[in-house]
Amino acid sequence: DFSLEDYNYLPVSSEIREVFEYIKRYTPKNIEIEYKLQPFIPDFIPAVGDIDAFLKVPRPDGKPDNLGLLVLDEPSTKQSDPTVLSLWLTENSKQHNVTQQIKVKSLENAEKNPKAIESWIESISELHRCKPPATVHYSRPMPDVESLMQEWSPEFEELLGKVGLPTAEMSCDLAEYIDMICAILDIPVYKSRIQPLHLLFSLYSEFKNSQHFKPLADGKKRPPSSSPSRAADAEALSFT
């Protein structure tokens, strides 16, 4: 069906027009590809678990599932523990105040089945490791913990080296002492001091568990002596 006259309007050179003639000169060759039929025998995978009752819930959109044809339709070899699964759902939904009855699983002859005990401990440990961090919503705007962990200015650090931080021996009540510590750490204090204290302790926990400051704190610890003095005890208590 190719005709050179259909492309006469193209503003091309004579050399390009000669290339068009090769389109009609070309004749494709039929190449027969050799093939070899081989029987395909899939591996036998036995079903593990309960017997399949073939009671399938169809998809809500009406499309076929193709279970057993395109996707393996067999129960998992490692069945989930109902109690652990219920705890996972409770943690993810954050519905801790919902009163529900959970059946406690008992294990007979526990000393003869250490694998079940280790599996339970591993499941609960994984649950605690994957717990989402507790979120606290303050009633007033509070600075972020990461911003409070930034370095102080050199002038302020030099002033602290000369003056020192206020200690608990100052002649003031607890409320005034909290206000002073929070003012030094740039933590705003409003009518209630509970939320500033929560942010203060959160900041202390971040510094204590920090990978940068923890080795420094462990390296500066004083080795225990046989008869420490009272001044040394007071110094150790004030920094632990």
XYZ file of C-alpha atoms in Angstrom:
240
model
C 0.000 0.000 0.000
C 3.035 2.267 0.058
C 3.189 4.865 -2.730
C 5.990 7.336 -3.323
C 3.573 9.841 -4.825
C 2.014 10.396 -1.397
C 5.269 11.947 -0.184
C 6.129 14.190 -3.128
C 5.106 17.269 -1.163
C 7.923 16.832 1.364
C 10.681 19.468 0.962
C 13.619 17.028 1.003
C 16.663 16.581 -1.189
C 16.963 14.100 -4.014
C 19.160 11.797 -1.938
C 16.415 11.444 0.644
C 13.875 10.733 -2.090
C 16.051 7.879 -3.328
C 15.996 6.410 0.190
C 12.191 6.176 -0.005
C 12.506 3.797 -2.977
C 14.238 1.228 -0.797
C 11.026 0.828 1.172
C 9.349 -0.950 -1.758
C 12.483 -2.871 -2.646
C 12.660 -4.511 0.786
C 10.924 -7.834 1.159
C 10.780 -9.328 4.677
C 11.919 -12.891 5.196
C 9.929 -15.449 7.110
C 12.246 -16.943 9.708
C 11.129 -20.085 11.475
C 12.328 -20.161 15.074
C 13.108 -23.580 16.452
C 11.352 -24.459 19.659
C 11.254 -27.389 22.003
C 8.317 -28.371 24.157
C 9.111 -29.424 27.697
C 6.627 -30.553 30.332
C 6.327 -28.200 33.288
C 5.643 -29.951 36.594
C 5.201 -27.501 39.513
C 6.465 -28.384 42.955
C 3.925 -30.046 45.193
C 3.074 -27.738 48.120
C 0.869 -29.458 50.687
C -1.762 -27.459 52.510
C -0.951 -26.738 56.151
C -3.696 -25.704 58.535
C -7.448 -26.115 58.495
C -9.285 -27.779 55.644
C -10.435 -25.280 53.041
C -14.242 -25.080 53.122
C -14.333 -23.228 49.771
C -16.454 -20.459 51.286
C -15.065 -17.414 49.533
C -16.229 -13.855 50.024
C -16.398 -12.163 46.586
C -14.762 -8.828 45.937
C -17.011 -5.791 46.406
C -16.302 -4.552 42.869
C -17.488 -7.822 41.321
C -14.151 -8.663 39.652
C -12.833 -12.241 39.817
C -10.245 -13.031 42.477
C -8.479 -15.787 40.510
C -7.569 -17.421 43.809
C -5.925 -20.754 43.179
C -5.326 -19.864 39.504
C -3.047 -16.831 39.571
C -2.499 -16.470 43.329
C -1.775 -19.259 45.785
C -4.865 -19.930 47.885
C -3.453 -21.826 50.851
C -3.310 -21.059 54.570
C -0.079 -19.688 55.955
C 2.395 -22.112 57.487
C 2.842 -19.803 60.501
C -0.548 -19.056 61.953
C -1.062 -15.855 63.930
C -1.792 -15.968 67.628
C -5.284 -14.513 68.240
C -4.190 -12.858 71.496
C -1.149 -11.204 69.915
C -3.218 -10.119 66.915
C -5.786 -8.550 69.241
C -3.028 -6.648 71.040
C -1.686 -5.403 67.686
C -5.123 -4.163 66.672
C -5.564 -2.456 70.050
C -2.236 -0.630 69.732
C -2.825 0.462 66.136
C -6.354 1.674 66.826
C -5.293 3.299 70.149
C -8.513 2.121 71.798
C -7.074 1.238 75.176
C -10.183 2.246 77.109
C -12.459 -0.235 75.343
C -13.401 -3.017 77.718
C -13.230 -6.344 75.932
C -12.802 -9.895 77.070
C -9.629 -11.537 75.791
C -9.292 -15.266 76.125
C -6.025 -16.127 77.857
C -4.248 -19.046 76.255
C -2.886 -21.652 78.626
C 0.015 -23.943 77.841
C 0.062 -27.409 79.311
C 3.422 -28.893 80.223
C 5.194 -25.619 79.516
C 8.556 -27.050 80.540
C 8.311 -29.507 77.629
C 7.426 -26.860 75.047
C 10.085 -24.115 75.177
C 9.493 -23.115 71.554
C 5.975 -21.886 72.332
C 7.297 -19.785 75.232
C 10.082 -18.299 73.085
C 7.593 -17.547 70.307
C 5.306 -15.740 72.771
C 8.180 -13.692 74.212
C 9.384 -12.807 70.708
C 5.887 -11.750 69.625
C 5.372 -9.509 72.666
C 8.868 -8.039 72.303
C 8.151 -7.221 68.665
C 4.884 -5.608 69.736
C 6.668 -3.369 72.243
C 9.404 -2.472 69.733
C 6.880 -1.406 67.099
C 4.698 0.601 69.463
C 4.100 4.117 68.190
C 5.613 6.800 70.426
C 3.291 8.491 72.851
C 2.041 11.805 71.542
C 1.280 14.662 73.923
C -0.732 17.650 72.785
C 0.113 20.769 74.749
C -2.569 23.363 75.406
C -0.107 26.180 74.614
C 2.595 26.296 71.903
C 5.797 24.617 73.024
C 9.178 24.406 71.258
C 10.307 21.193 69.638
C 12.708 18.921 71.508
C 15.158 18.980 68.596
C 15.290 22.766 68.677
C 15.999 22.670 72.422
C 18.893 20.257 71.835
C 20.751 22.735 69.634
C 24.050 24.208 70.819
C 24.043 27.348 72.904
C 25.896 30.419 71.793
C 29.576 30.672 72.863
C 28.836 33.757 74.967
C 26.149 31.933 76.942
C 28.366 28.873 77.496
C 31.185 31.133 78.696
C 28.797 32.816 81.116
C 27.625 29.461 82.470
C 31.249 28.442 83.006
C 31.736 31.484 85.235
C 28.388 31.641 87.032
C 27.210 28.010 86.984
C 23.739 26.538 86.920
C 21.391 27.119 89.869
C 21.474 24.220 92.292
C 18.814 22.865 94.618
C 20.523 24.601 97.558
C 19.174 27.998 96.520
C 16.838 29.755 98.909
C 13.643 29.467 96.830
C 10.596 27.284 96.604
C 10.038 24.547 94.030
C 7.893 26.669 91.708
C 10.552 29.401 91.445
C 13.264 26.791 90.881
C 11.227 25.243 88.012
C 10.770 28.692 86.471
C 14.510 29.357 86.573
C 15.488 26.007 85.003
C 12.862 26.318 82.267
C 13.941 29.904 81.550
C 17.555 28.786 81.077
C 16.460 25.998 78.700
C 14.090 28.292 76.727
C 11.000 26.381 77.842
C 8.007 28.703 78.267
C 6.059 28.471 81.508
C 2.375 29.323 81.581
C -0.153 29.060 84.402
C 0.423 25.334 84.911
C 3.931 23.928 85.286
C 2.997 20.338 84.450
C 3.434 20.703 80.699
C 6.786 22.554 80.925
C 8.034 19.842 83.298
C 6.913 17.156 80.834
C 8.888 18.870 78.088
C 11.862 19.263 80.439
C 11.906 15.545 81.306
C 11.446 14.639 77.630
C 14.487 16.765 76.823
C 16.455 15.041 79.581
C 15.442 11.616 78.219
C 16.568 12.570 74.722
C 19.969 13.702 76.004
C 20.324 10.596 78.152
C 19.576 8.221 75.267
C 21.464 10.209 72.648
C 24.217 8.306 70.852
C 26.431 11.388 70.952
C 26.121 12.392 74.606
C 25.832 8.930 76.178
C 29.487 7.930 75.518
C 30.618 11.325 76.828
C 28.627 10.856 80.021
C 29.931 7.298 80.503
C 33.504 8.440 79.961
C 33.243 11.179 82.615
C 31.872 8.868 85.309
C 34.027 8.685 88.393
C 35.184 5.132 89.288
C 33.712 3.925 92.607
C 36.051 4.065 95.592
C 36.020 2.120 98.832
C 35.305 5.097 101.119
C 33.818 8.013 99.193
C 33.358 11.290 100.961
C 30.022 12.987 101.579
C 30.889 15.728 99.085
C 31.553 13.122 96.412
C 28.229 11.415 97.210
C 26.374 14.703 96.915
C 28.075 15.427 93.596
C 27.150 11.987 92.233
C 23.543 12.285 93.348
C 23.149 15.678 91.729
C 24.185 14.390 88.308
C 22.408 10.992 88.237
